[in-house]
Amino acid sequence: MSNKPDQPNSYRGRYSEPLPTSNFNDDEDDFQEFEAFDNDLTPRGFAPAGGSLAVQNVDMLRQRNSPKHFTNEYDIENLVVRRGQQFMMQVTFNRPLADGDDFQVEFLIGSNPTASKGSLVVVTFGDRKGGPWEGEIVEHQGESVILGITPTANAIVGKFRTYVAVVAGSGMQRTKRDTSTDLYVLFNAWCAEDAVFLANESERREYVLNDYGVIYQGSLGSVVNRDWIYGQFERGVLDACIHILDASRMPIYDRGNVIKLVRKGSAMINAQDDSGVLVGNWSNDYSMGQSPTSWTGSVKILLQYANTGVSVSYAQCWVFAGVFNTFLRALGVPSRVVTNFSSAHDNTGNLKTDLIFKEDGTPDERNTRDSIWNYHCWNEVWITRQDLPSGFEGWQVVDATPQETSDGHFRCGPASVKAIKEGLLCHPYDAGFVFAEVNSDLVFHKRDRFGTLTPYRVETDLIGLAVYTKALNGNSPVDVTLNYKYPEGSTEDTATMTRAEEYGCERDHSEIPDNPLSVSIHAEQVLLGQDVSLQVNFTNRSISEKTIKAHLAGSIVFYTGVTSNRFKNHEFSVTVPGTETITQVIPVPSQEYTPHLGSQVSLNFIVTGKSEEDSVTGIKVLNLLTPNLTVQLSGRSRVRHMMYMTVSFTNPFNFSLGNVYMAMEGPGMMSYRRRYYNFIEPQGSISWTEAFRPRLIGNRTLVAVMDCNNLRQVMGVAHVSITG
């Protein structure tokens, strides 16, 4: 066993300073912008006549404002505020204000700010009319004044440049460009007039302020937790999110519209067609980047993209969802990651999921276009929908994983969850696609040698088995399936499906003869490398005995439902008496599947059978358990005091692990760290300790991940309470 420092492309230690924003903060440009705004300017360097008012200093009062705006955790020197809510700033003049003095504060964003589009805002403090933001003098302190400024609840979101201008005769004397007075304006879930207003305080703290989360993977019955660092307050992340909007060429004046912003973000988080943040990869070859399972969170990804301008490799659905969640929360949009278990991917556009089988009952993978993902992760955002009829506000689905195009780009949403539940697929955006993911019918077809498809089974309850998201104030899952659909077979469900058909949801109404036979597969979840025992249950609901010729196929399966490396073909017969169930136990020794796993940890078993004219099919996906990392913390758990994190692992397998990467990270405590090991021998151990000083108080989380070519999904987590 040996180790060496991280590879050059890891970008470790490059983010000690905030990323520069790309809002074109050039002094000369600003001066030219004012020329367009006011043709009678006082030149720079103007020396006021004796007694004339002049600005000596501008203080944005970050320490005073940030707690009231819930932005004090942003690791940034500038003031960050939420729109629709007053903030204070202090202006110091060369003398106390007198009657007749006139001044204004000006906020600019973008390269060509104009008042008509909201990108140049003038705030006045007397009888003279200003722009839409409100201003008042809150307090006089000799030569200084405390100003209260309230951005509108629909203000542009982004980074503004701040100037104070004093009326001097027929012109203006403005302060020089000062980056320390730049102002970040975010969406405001605490403001009732903002489109992202969320009334519940616990939900605001979870869906806007929590910088750590849990994403659920696996399959229903064997759910796996994946800890994820959102890190929206970490240094450089907010600027990186603004950079994404700049890179998208999204007009500045549209950035106050949350619907347009989240739709643009959905497209830009993937790099499928617009040089966005992440490159998707659903193969076993990640040699040109990092595997999707190796990430601890979003921070490194966003900073690397903003620093290089190059899309980051690689991602799968939970990575797209995790990074998108960081983008949304950083900008103030309430958001959460949800997981849909048994998620349909409708490639044929008919809003039903078609699985095709050959005449002998084996899967016809060549002709099957639709697929069922073991799970799929997307995001929900909480917004009002002024573009929709009343009743469709609240949670909206947005999805950054590139699956299908929407208006010419790989993106999805926002789609109203309420509209999906009611089958009202006419409402924008992409409600039909999401409806198929959670509520489509699963149709089994038999394909004869002439290519003719004959449906022989329709299942209405196998798609969207459950939709999970993280609980408030906890890490356990909450089932939100009933937000998306009514209970199967209920009157409301029937009405929903009828409405969905009216809006183009094609269903299969073929007359399918009643089949008295059925088959199901059960297996206990085991640790990777252990033997598997399958219990195949055949049920005969007729009164006559049935002899079934059956076939079991075992394959390695990606979570997207794509199978590879078939490792088992087993044919057998079973006779089932009338009205009885017979169980066939089929052992699967570990040596049968282990050599074929590669980087996957899921096995797919399909049992097909035929008895005279009746056919049966049963499918089981078994997620193998992986060992955990051991994470230990030591030191004094106080802000700015030295602490230590130790991550250790012992290889429990009879084979070596090669090209091993370990990473650790904790928002508000430790920046991303990474280490490489050539190999870990069977029963060999590694241990790695890093020192850090916590930046933030409260309940904090550190996450560690180990990843290598022949073992993935190895994680560890530590929770700690940091005091002041």
XYZ file of C-alpha atoms in Angstrom:
724
model
C 0.000 0.000 0.000
C 1.290 3.436 -0.892
C -0.046 6.935 -1.227
C 0.796 10.077 -3.104
C -0.580 13.623 -3.164
C -3.706 14.487 -5.052
C -3.550 14.739 -8.814
C -3.101 18.162 -10.454
C -6.666 18.239 -11.777
C -8.124 18.103 -8.274
C -7.871 21.927 -7.850
C -7.159 21.547 -4.175
C -6.407 24.794 -2.425
C -7.252 27.092 -5.343
C -10.219 28.807 -3.771
C -8.790 30.855 -0.935
C -10.162 34.043 -2.547
C -13.679 34.772 -3.807
C -14.269 34.159 -7.466
C -14.575 37.313 -9.529
C -18.081 38.019 -10.687
C -18.588 38.454 -14.404
C -20.968 41.399 -14.098
C -18.404 43.614 -15.852
C -17.264 45.695 -12.875
C -15.034 48.005 -14.862
C -14.630 51.582 -13.656
C -14.528 53.128 -17.108
C -17.579 51.116 -18.174
C -19.448 52.416 -15.126
C -18.567 55.996 -16.013
C -19.825 55.446 -19.552
C -22.993 53.865 -18.171
C -23.666 57.044 -16.179
C -23.094 59.124 -19.279
C -25.967 57.264 -20.903
C -28.052 57.808 -17.772
C -27.257 61.503 -17.164
C -25.800 63.730 -19.860
C -24.724 66.424 -17.385
C -22.145 64.634 -15.250
C -19.546 66.135 -12.997
C -16.185 64.689 -14.105
C -14.268 62.403 -11.814
C -11.897 64.178 -9.536
C -14.325 67.078 -9.125
C -13.346 69.142 -6.114
C -16.406 70.541 -4.382
C -16.465 74.233 -3.641
C -16.158 75.310 -0.050
C -19.057 74.006 1.959
C -20.302 71.697 -0.801
C -21.444 68.248 0.287
C -19.100 65.348 -0.511
C -19.040 61.651 0.383
C -16.163 60.501 2.580
C -17.063 56.841 3.177
C -19.718 54.213 2.467
C -20.285 51.281 4.841
C -22.736 48.530 3.899
C -23.079 47.470 7.585
C -22.646 43.777 6.871
C -22.553 42.742 10.523
C -25.790 44.598 11.243
C -27.720 43.463 8.158
C -26.681 39.861 7.619
C -28.416 38.245 10.624
C -31.705 39.952 9.758
C -31.490 38.651 6.188
C -30.299 35.164 7.237
C -27.153 35.636 5.141
C -24.469 35.748 7.834
C -23.179 32.268 6.929
C -22.079 33.325 3.428
C -18.258 33.320 3.465
C -17.956 36.578 1.592
C -16.825 40.107 2.481
C -19.715 41.861 0.741
C -23.228 42.372 2.022
C -25.776 39.757 0.926
C -29.463 40.691 1.299
C -32.822 39.237 0.349
C -35.105 41.294 -1.831
C -38.314 42.838 -0.501
C -36.665 43.454 2.891
C -35.010 46.617 4.190
C -31.258 46.781 4.732
C -29.155 49.584 6.227
C -26.094 51.356 4.896
C -24.066 54.163 6.420
C -22.862 57.140 4.375
C -20.362 59.566 5.901
C -20.166 63.040 4.369
C -17.630 65.816 4.860
C -20.160 67.683 7.031
C -23.622 67.157 8.529
C -26.540 67.295 6.106
C -28.217 70.673 5.742
C -31.469 71.875 4.236
C -31.229 71.826 0.474
C -28.667 69.001 0.319
C -29.651 66.345 -2.172
C -28.096 62.957 -2.813
C -29.064 59.510 -4.074
C -27.806 55.937 -3.939
C -27.473 54.071 -7.232
C -27.308 50.318 -7.777
C -26.164 48.890 -11.114
C -26.005 45.339 -12.446
C -24.803 44.035 -15.802
C -22.788 45.622 -18.584
C -25.447 48.009 -19.856
C -27.710 48.948 -16.952
C -30.907 50.843 -17.675
C -33.644 52.082 -15.352
C -36.392 50.807 -17.641
C -35.241 47.204 -17.219
C -34.502 47.368 -13.502
C -30.740 47.035 -13.873
C -30.075 50.663 -12.829
C -31.899 51.624 -9.648
C -31.861 55.129 -8.184
C -32.895 55.496 -4.533
C -33.764 58.998 -3.300
C -34.357 60.277 0.216
C -36.483 63.391 -0.138
C -39.378 64.632 -2.177
C -37.598 63.973 -5.467
C -38.914 60.848 -7.209
C -36.521 57.961 -7.516
C -36.670 54.405 -8.779
C -38.788 51.504 -7.511
C -36.651 50.681 -4.453
C -37.715 52.529 -1.299
C -35.296 54.667 0.704
C -35.419 56.553 3.990
C -33.011 58.255 6.360
C -33.234 56.175 9.510
C -30.735 57.969 11.707
C -28.425 61.020 11.755
C -25.021 60.627 13.461
C -23.165 63.893 12.916
C -21.569 63.715 9.487
C -22.962 60.197 9.004
C -26.447 59.023 8.115
C -27.954 55.570 8.361
C -30.047 54.850 5.268
C -32.765 52.237 5.028
C -33.188 50.770 1.545
C -35.803 48.206 0.499
C -35.401 46.427 -2.847
C -38.642 45.488 -4.533
C -39.883 41.932 -4.055
C -39.330 41.276 -7.769
C -35.882 42.884 -8.017
C -33.194 41.382 -10.227
C -31.153 38.741 -8.403
C -27.388 39.039 -8.646
C -24.460 41.294 -7.755
C -25.029 45.053 -7.870
C -22.421 47.817 -7.883
C -23.137 50.649 -5.433
C -22.563 54.391 -5.856
C -23.575 57.432 -3.840
C -24.159 60.565 -5.896
C -24.437 64.120 -4.548
C -26.322 66.736 -6.552
C -23.787 69.444 -7.396
C -25.293 72.293 -9.341
C -26.582 70.918 -12.615
C -24.574 67.704 -12.361
C -23.674 64.897 -10.006
C -20.596 64.030 -8.000
C -20.400 60.257 -7.652
C -18.243 58.056 -5.511
C -15.533 56.099 -7.254
C -15.822 52.401 -7.923
C -15.450 50.491 -4.642
C -15.810 46.695 -4.754
C -16.294 46.555 -0.973
C -19.718 48.178 -1.420
C -20.925 45.649 -4.007
C -24.291 44.222 -2.983
C -25.692 40.722 -3.580
C -29.495 40.549 -3.836
C -31.211 37.160 -3.471
C -34.729 35.759 -3.620
C -36.532 36.036 -0.272
C -38.567 33.150 1.115
C -39.361 35.348 4.166
C -41.108 38.037 2.081
C -44.826 37.504 1.413
C -44.645 39.482 -1.853
C -41.765 37.420 -3.271
C -42.639 34.607 -5.689
C -40.647 32.179 -3.515
C -42.401 33.050 -0.238
C -42.603 30.051 2.094
C -44.717 30.585 5.207
C -43.309 27.839 7.450
C -40.126 28.815 9.308
C -38.921 25.223 9.754
C -39.265 24.677 6.012
C -37.382 27.906 5.245
C -34.499 26.820 7.438
C -34.397 23.400 5.800
C -34.984 24.304 2.159
C -33.017 27.578 2.024
C -30.491 27.542 4.878
C -29.466 23.895 5.329
C -26.120 23.348 3.599
C -26.154 19.554 4.037
C -28.611 16.935 2.872
C -29.327 13.271 2.275
C -30.138 11.888 -1.171
C -31.861 8.510 -1.344
C -30.700 5.810 -3.744
C -31.158 2.069 -4.265
C -34.631 0.593 -4.608
C -37.738 0.497 -2.478
C -37.089 -2.032 0.279
C -33.317 -1.491 0.110
C -32.941 2.287 0.249
C -29.405 3.675 0.545
C -28.614 7.080 2.075
C -26.082 9.268 0.288
C -24.877 12.250 2.315
C -24.338 15.351 0.182
C -22.669 18.671 0.965
C -24.636 21.493 -0.696
C -22.267 24.127 0.678
C -24.165 27.138 -0.658
C -22.452 29.443 1.855
C -18.880 28.365 1.083
C -16.419 30.887 -0.319
C -16.843 31.443 -4.033
C -20.038 29.414 -4.436
C -22.446 32.361 -4.752
C -20.200 33.975 -7.375
C -19.995 30.632 -9.180
C -23.798 30.470 -9.338
C -23.967 33.985 -10.780
C -21.245 32.966 -13.242
C -23.503 30.140 -14.453
C -26.206 32.676 -15.308
C -23.646 34.863 -17.071
C -22.304 31.889 -19.026
C -25.852 31.072 -20.123
C -26.224 34.599 -21.568
C -29.450 34.942 -19.612
C -30.589 38.579 -19.900
C -29.997 40.525 -16.709
C -33.565 41.822 -16.672
C -34.954 38.226 -16.561
C -33.013 37.267 -13.448
C -35.710 38.470 -11.087
C -38.198 36.036 -12.639
C -37.846 32.807 -10.685
C -39.635 30.698 -13.311
C -37.219 31.786 -16.032
C -34.240 31.480 -13.702
C -34.908 27.906 -12.563
C -35.662 26.866 -16.137
C -32.351 28.320 -17.287
C -30.586 26.675 -14.345
C -32.089 23.296 -15.268
C -30.453 23.595 -18.690
C -27.102 24.950 -17.472
C -26.360 22.396 -14.754
C -25.888 19.794 -17.514
C -23.442 20.229 -20.390
C -25.429 18.310 -22.976
C -25.982 21.221 -25.370
C -24.803 24.483 -23.776
C -21.355 23.939 -22.175
C -22.983 23.762 -18.761
C -21.588 22.628 -15.434
C -21.624 18.809 -15.535
C -20.981 16.096 -18.107
C -23.208 13.046 -17.705
C -21.665 9.580 -17.924
C -23.551 6.306 -17.417
C -20.730 3.965 -18.429
C -18.036 2.240 -16.430
C -15.292 4.414 -17.952
C -14.569 7.547 -15.948
C -10.875 7.795 -16.861
C -11.227 11.338 -18.220
C -12.633 12.736 -14.984
C -14.002 11.735 -11.608
C -16.616 9.032 -11.259
C -20.069 10.266 -10.175
C -19.778 8.229 -6.968
C -16.564 10.013 -5.898
C -18.066 13.424 -5.109
C -18.726 14.528 -1.543
C -20.878 17.468 -2.613
C -21.366 20.432 -4.912
C -18.686 22.917 -3.838
C -15.671 21.538 -5.698
C -17.749 21.037 -8.846
C -19.080 24.607 -8.930
C -15.727 26.212 -8.142
C -13.906 24.123 -10.723
C -16.436 25.075 -13.393
C -16.266 28.782 -12.533
C -12.453 28.817 -12.414
C -11.869 26.925 -15.652
C -14.976 27.541 -17.742
C -14.825 23.846 -18.646
C -17.635 21.399 -17.921
C -16.822 19.049 -15.031
C -16.679 15.277 -15.540
C -18.714 13.258 -14.439
C -22.267 13.196 -13.125
C -25.332 11.003 -12.826
C -28.795 11.991 -11.622
C -28.033 12.527 -7.922
C -25.004 14.692 -8.796
C -27.066 16.840 -11.168
C -29.750 17.158 -8.476
C -27.273 17.910 -5.689
C -25.466 20.642 -7.634
C -28.756 22.125 -8.850
C -29.951 22.232 -5.231
C -26.858 24.220 -4.252
C -27.436 26.645 -7.133
C -31.049 27.186 -6.072
C -30.441 27.571 -2.337
C -27.451 29.862 -2.899
C -29.712 32.248 -4.829
C -32.453 31.996 -2.189
C -34.927 29.660 -3.894
C -36.478 27.071 -1.516
C -35.559 23.691 -2.947
C -35.132 20.036 -2.109
C -33.934 16.839 -3.779
C -36.505 14.072 -4.220
C -36.038 10.461 -5.341
C -38.609 8.551 -7.370
C -38.228 4.789 -6.971
C -39.075 2.728 -10.063
C -38.961 5.768 -12.299
C -40.148 5.413 -15.888
C -38.145 6.974 -18.705
C -40.495 7.412 -21.643
C -38.378 7.485 -24.806
C -41.294 7.007 -27.197
C -43.375 9.988 -26.081
C -46.619 8.079 -25.517
C -46.724 8.484 -21.722
C -46.806 4.744 -21.120
C -43.882 2.448 -20.485
C -43.519 -0.485 -22.873
C -41.360 -3.532 -22.117
C -40.937 -6.010 -24.967
C -40.219 -9.733 -24.596
C -39.340 -12.403 -27.120
C -41.546 -15.402 -27.822
C -39.558 -17.518 -25.352
C -40.235 -14.942 -22.613
C -36.731 -13.447 -22.404
C -36.329 -9.631 -22.548
C -36.052 -8.120 -26.047
C -33.505 -5.460 -25.176
C -32.876 -4.474 -28.799
C -36.472 -3.387 -29.425
C -37.307 -1.966 -25.992
C -36.936 1.817 -26.068
C -38.462 2.757 -22.726
C -36.705 1.959 -19.468
C -37.408 1.835 -15.754
C -34.745 3.382 -13.563
C -34.311 1.808 -10.130
C -34.487 5.381 -8.896
C -34.221 8.853 -10.329
C -33.417 12.078 -8.481
C -34.740 15.497 -9.369
C -35.450 18.763 -7.551
C -38.518 20.556 -6.320
C -38.696 24.335 -5.927
C -41.339 26.201 -3.946
C -42.706 29.068 -6.036
C -45.947 30.766 -6.932
C -47.095 30.290 -10.509
C -48.579 33.549 -11.732
C -48.488 32.024 -15.235
C -50.927 29.258 -14.182
C -54.474 29.264 -12.813
C -54.884 29.527 -9.055
C -54.148 26.348 -7.115
C -50.946 25.254 -8.854
C -48.489 27.124 -6.646
C -46.170 25.342 -4.236
C -43.750 22.573 -5.122
C -42.668 22.425 -8.758
C -40.526 19.727 -10.386
C -37.281 20.838 -12.027
C -34.757 18.342 -13.356
C -31.228 19.015 -14.590
C -30.430 15.440 -15.668
C -30.317 15.489 -19.496
C -33.006 13.016 -20.569
C -35.198 14.719 -23.162
C -35.301 18.187 -24.691
C -37.785 20.882 -23.704
C -38.122 23.831 -26.092
C -34.889 22.733 -27.747
C -32.722 22.311 -24.648
C -32.026 19.434 -22.281
C -34.017 20.600 -19.270
C -37.242 19.891 -17.440
C -39.717 22.044 -15.536
C -40.878 23.816 -13.585
C -43.882 21.470 -13.589
C -46.544 21.911 -10.917
C -46.732 18.859 -8.649
C -50.432 19.605 -8.106
C -51.037 19.630 -11.874
C -49.250 16.284 -12.188
C -51.417 14.790 -9.443
C -54.595 15.962 -11.170
C -53.502 14.817 -14.636
C -53.675 18.388 -15.984
C -50.813 17.919 -18.417
C -51.619 21.024 -20.433
C -49.814 23.310 -17.985
C -46.162 24.260 -18.603
C -43.548 23.014 -18.278
C -43.036 19.303 -19.110
C -45.836 18.021 -16.867
C -46.471 15.099 -19.225
C -42.910 13.825 -18.986
C -42.918 13.940 -15.175
C -46.387 12.346 -15.072
C -45.039 9.374 -17.040
C -42.105 9.052 -14.611
C -44.393 8.622 -11.595
C -47.752 7.400 -12.877
C -47.577 5.719 -16.276
C -48.883 2.225 -16.981
C -46.335 -0.530 -17.473
C -47.259 -2.638 -20.493
C -45.634 -6.031 -21.214
C -45.608 -7.025 -24.893
C -44.798 -10.321 -26.618
C -43.037 -9.815 -29.967
C -43.401 -12.576 -32.532
C -40.963 -13.387 -35.332
C -42.792 -11.016 -37.666
C -42.326 -8.079 -35.276
C -45.955 -7.947 -34.179
C -46.445 -6.796 -30.590
C -49.167 -8.349 -28.458
C -49.740 -6.947 -24.952
C -50.174 -9.723 -22.422
C -49.963 -7.865 -19.129
C -50.590 -4.317 -17.878
C -49.441 -3.164 -14.449
C -50.727 0.152 -13.149
C -48.901 0.224 -9.801
C -45.258 -0.617 -10.590
C -44.151 2.867 -11.707
C -43.478 5.481 -9.049
C -43.508 3.047 -6.157
C -42.483 5.818 -3.756
C -41.152 9.373 -3.826
C -38.819 10.239 -0.938
C -37.226 13.421 0.326
C -35.276 14.320 3.454
C -37.304 15.074 6.582
C -37.305 18.473 8.256
C -34.796 18.595 11.120
C -33.680 15.026 10.491
C -31.993 12.692 8.040
C -34.699 10.065 7.663
C -36.789 9.915 4.471
C -40.309 11.301 4.170
C -42.696 9.660 1.701
C -44.272 12.376 -0.491
C -45.771 10.005 -3.074
C -49.295 11.231 -2.377
C -48.214 14.716 -3.449
C -47.786 13.280 -6.952
C -50.678 10.858 -7.290
C -53.794 9.523 -5.604
C -53.919 5.980 -4.155
C -53.985 3.390 -6.916
C -57.512 2.415 -7.899
C -59.233 5.235 -6.018
C -61.976 7.309 -7.608
C -59.628 10.290 -7.740
C -56.930 8.177 -9.436
C -59.393 7.062 -12.106
C -60.391 10.679 -12.741
C -56.735 11.715 -12.990
C -55.952 9.035 -15.556
C -59.008 10.030 -17.590
C -57.899 13.670 -17.631
C -54.362 12.637 -18.555
C -55.710 10.743 -21.563
C -57.598 13.840 -22.649
C -54.289 15.695 -22.705
C -52.497 13.048 -24.769
C -51.537 10.365 -22.253
C -51.900 7.219 -24.360
C -52.924 4.163 -22.363
C -53.305 0.550 -23.408
C -56.952 -0.561 -23.434
C -56.367 -3.918 -25.096
C -58.570 -6.763 -23.988
C -56.067 -8.890 -22.105
C -57.326 -12.329 -21.024
C -57.259 -12.969 -17.310
C -54.036 -14.724 -16.354
C -54.373 -17.062 -13.365
C -50.583 -17.302 -12.988
C -48.191 -14.836 -11.382
C -44.590 -14.889 -10.183
C -42.658 -12.797 -7.676
C -39.038 -12.820 -6.517
C -37.786 -12.144 -3.001
C -34.199 -11.866 -1.741
C -32.638 -10.527 1.436
C -30.144 -7.704 0.972
C -26.560 -8.887 1.523
C -23.095 -7.390 1.636
C -21.250 -7.305 -1.646
C -19.281 -10.562 -1.928
C -21.811 -12.700 -0.041
C -24.030 -15.443 -1.470
C -27.563 -14.525 -2.564
C -30.620 -16.730 -2.043
C -33.589 -16.114 -4.343
C -37.095 -17.188 -3.409
C -39.205 -17.435 -6.558
C -42.917 -17.635 -5.747
C -45.323 -19.024 -8.372
C -49.038 -18.515 -7.685
C -51.838 -20.363 -9.468
C -55.290 -18.816 -8.957
C -57.075 -21.365 -11.153
C -58.538 -24.619 -9.818
C -56.477 -26.819 -12.157
C -52.815 -27.774 -11.806
C -50.318 -25.817 -13.926
C -46.827 -26.862 -15.043
C -44.621 -23.868 -15.771
C -41.440 -23.968 -17.807
C -39.388 -21.150 -16.342
C -36.167 -19.299 -17.034
C -34.104 -17.179 -14.610
C -31.687 -14.578 -16.010
C -29.269 -12.751 -13.714
C -27.406 -9.633 -14.897
C -25.494 -6.687 -13.557
C -27.723 -3.619 -13.807
C -27.088 0.113 -13.807
C -29.550 2.119 -11.750
C -30.963 3.348 -15.070
C -32.257 -0.158 -15.787
C -29.613 -0.925 -18.416
C -28.305 -4.465 -17.928
C -24.875 -5.861 -18.776
C -22.699 -8.860 -18.051
C -25.299 -11.589 -17.721
C -23.890 -14.034 -15.177
C -26.723 -16.525 -14.730
C -29.036 -18.504 -17.027
C -31.074 -21.132 -15.244
C -33.947 -23.127 -16.714
C -36.314 -25.115 -14.531
C -39.872 -26.405 -14.306
C -42.345 -26.160 -11.494
C -45.788 -27.679 -11.042
C -48.245 -25.545 -9.096
C -51.508 -27.127 -7.807
C -54.718 -25.149 -8.203
C -55.194 -22.179 -5.841
C -51.724 -22.647 -4.337
C -48.322 -20.931 -4.248
C -45.079 -22.856 -4.711
C -41.698 -21.386 -3.736
C -38.552 -22.335 -5.609
C -35.267 -21.455 -3.854
C -32.400 -20.690 -6.252
C -28.914 -20.074 -4.815
C -26.628 -17.486 -6.409
C -23.070 -17.983 -5.101
C -20.971 -14.821 -4.868
C -18.389 -16.219 -7.289
C -21.052 -16.143 -10.003
C -21.684 -12.389 -9.875
C -18.601 -10.824 -8.246
C -16.274 -11.066 -11.293
C -18.841 -9.212 -13.420
C -19.702 -6.319 -11.093
C -17.231 -3.710 -12.266
C -18.283 -0.489 -10.539
C -21.935 -1.502 -10.113
C -23.574 -2.754 -6.924
C -26.964 -3.923 -8.242
C -28.126 -7.296 -9.556
C -31.130 -7.721 -11.836
C -33.085 -10.988 -11.858
C -35.866 -11.727 -14.346
C -37.975 -14.871 -14.151
C -40.118 -15.682 -17.176
C -42.385 -18.663 -17.478
C -44.986 -20.219 -19.766
C -47.768 -22.725 -19.180
C -49.821 -23.472 -22.259
C -51.243 -20.074 -23.294
C -50.363 -18.223 -20.048
C -47.094 -16.282 -19.618
C -45.616 -14.808 -16.453
C -42.804 -12.361 -15.770
C -41.206 -11.331 -12.481
C -38.441 -8.773 -11.953
C -36.243 -8.187 -8.921
C -33.456 -5.638 -8.477
C -31.175 -6.417 -5.547
C -28.872 -3.675 -4.271
C -25.779 -5.048 -2.589
C -24.561 -3.419 0.597
C -21.069 -1.906 0.656
C -18.841 -1.433 3.720
C -18.691 1.961 5.419
C -15.818 4.249 6.227
C -15.045 4.829 9.889
C -15.011 8.552 10.704
C -13.729 9.926 14.013
C -13.463 13.531 15.221
C -11.180 14.850 17.927
C -10.191 18.232 19.333
C -12.233 21.011 20.865
C -15.495 21.540 18.975
C -15.444 25.336 19.040
C -15.225 27.972 16.326
C -11.639 28.686 15.219
C -10.224 25.922 17.452
C -8.168 23.108 15.972
C -10.012 19.858 15.311
C -9.028 16.616 13.570
C -10.925 14.243 11.316
C -9.668 10.686 10.888
C -11.053 8.421 8.173
C -10.130 4.735 8.171
C -11.052 1.671 6.140
C -10.213 -2.044 6.149
C -10.628 -4.038 2.939
C -12.951 -6.955 3.873
C -12.731 -8.676 0.477
C -10.448 -11.390 -0.869
C -9.345 -9.138 -3.732
C -7.254 -5.959 -3.815
C -8.740 -2.522 -4.356
C -6.828 -0.445 -6.910
C -6.580 3.269 -7.751
C -8.256 4.323 -4.537
C -9.314 7.921 -3.929
C -10.541 9.218 -0.602
C -12.122 12.634 -0.090
C -13.525 14.562 2.861
C -15.380 17.837 3.297
C -17.557 19.704 5.790
C -19.380 22.989 5.106
C -18.466 25.715 7.547
C -15.592 23.602 8.847
C -13.339 21.966 6.264
C -12.750 22.645 2.588
C -12.556 19.757 0.115
C -9.540 17.447 0.671
C -8.530 14.443 -1.431
C -5.898 11.670 -1.219
C -4.794 8.830 -3.487
C -3.689 5.245 -2.701
C -2.265 2.844 -5.289
C -4.017 -0.163 -3.806
C -5.388 -1.726 -0.622
C -4.597 -5.407 -0.179
C -7.177 -7.910 1.127
C -7.642 -7.255 4.863
C -5.331 -4.251 4.492
C -6.151 -0.953 6.217
C -5.668 2.741 5.552
C -6.080 5.739 7.836
C -6.008 9.448 7.016
C -6.148 12.428 9.396
C -6.721 16.076 8.478
C -6.760 19.162 10.717
C -9.298 21.965 10.401
C -10.737 24.955 12.240
C -14.552 25.331 12.228
C -15.860 28.618 10.815
C -19.534 28.339 11.805
C -21.373 27.372 14.971
C -24.279 24.957 15.255
C -24.885 21.387 14.174
C -22.391 20.628 11.429
C -21.666 17.605 9.215
C -18.505 16.181 7.656
C -18.698 13.662 4.820
C -16.063 11.221 3.564
C -16.114 9.112 0.393
C -13.866 6.320 -0.904
C -13.930 5.401 -4.574
C -11.950 2.991 -6.722
C -12.263 1.032 -9.948
C -13.745 -2.099 -8.392
C -15.616 -0.704 -5.387
C -17.815 2.366 -5.227
C -20.484 3.813 -2.931
C -18.251 3.616 0.178
C -19.079 6.509 2.502
C -18.849 7.773 6.047
C -20.313 10.731 7.920
C -19.780 12.518 11.220
C -22.085 14.997 12.943
C -20.836 17.492 15.519
C -22.160 20.510 17.396
C -19.830 23.516 17.201
C -20.032 26.173 19.919
C -18.936 29.804 19.853
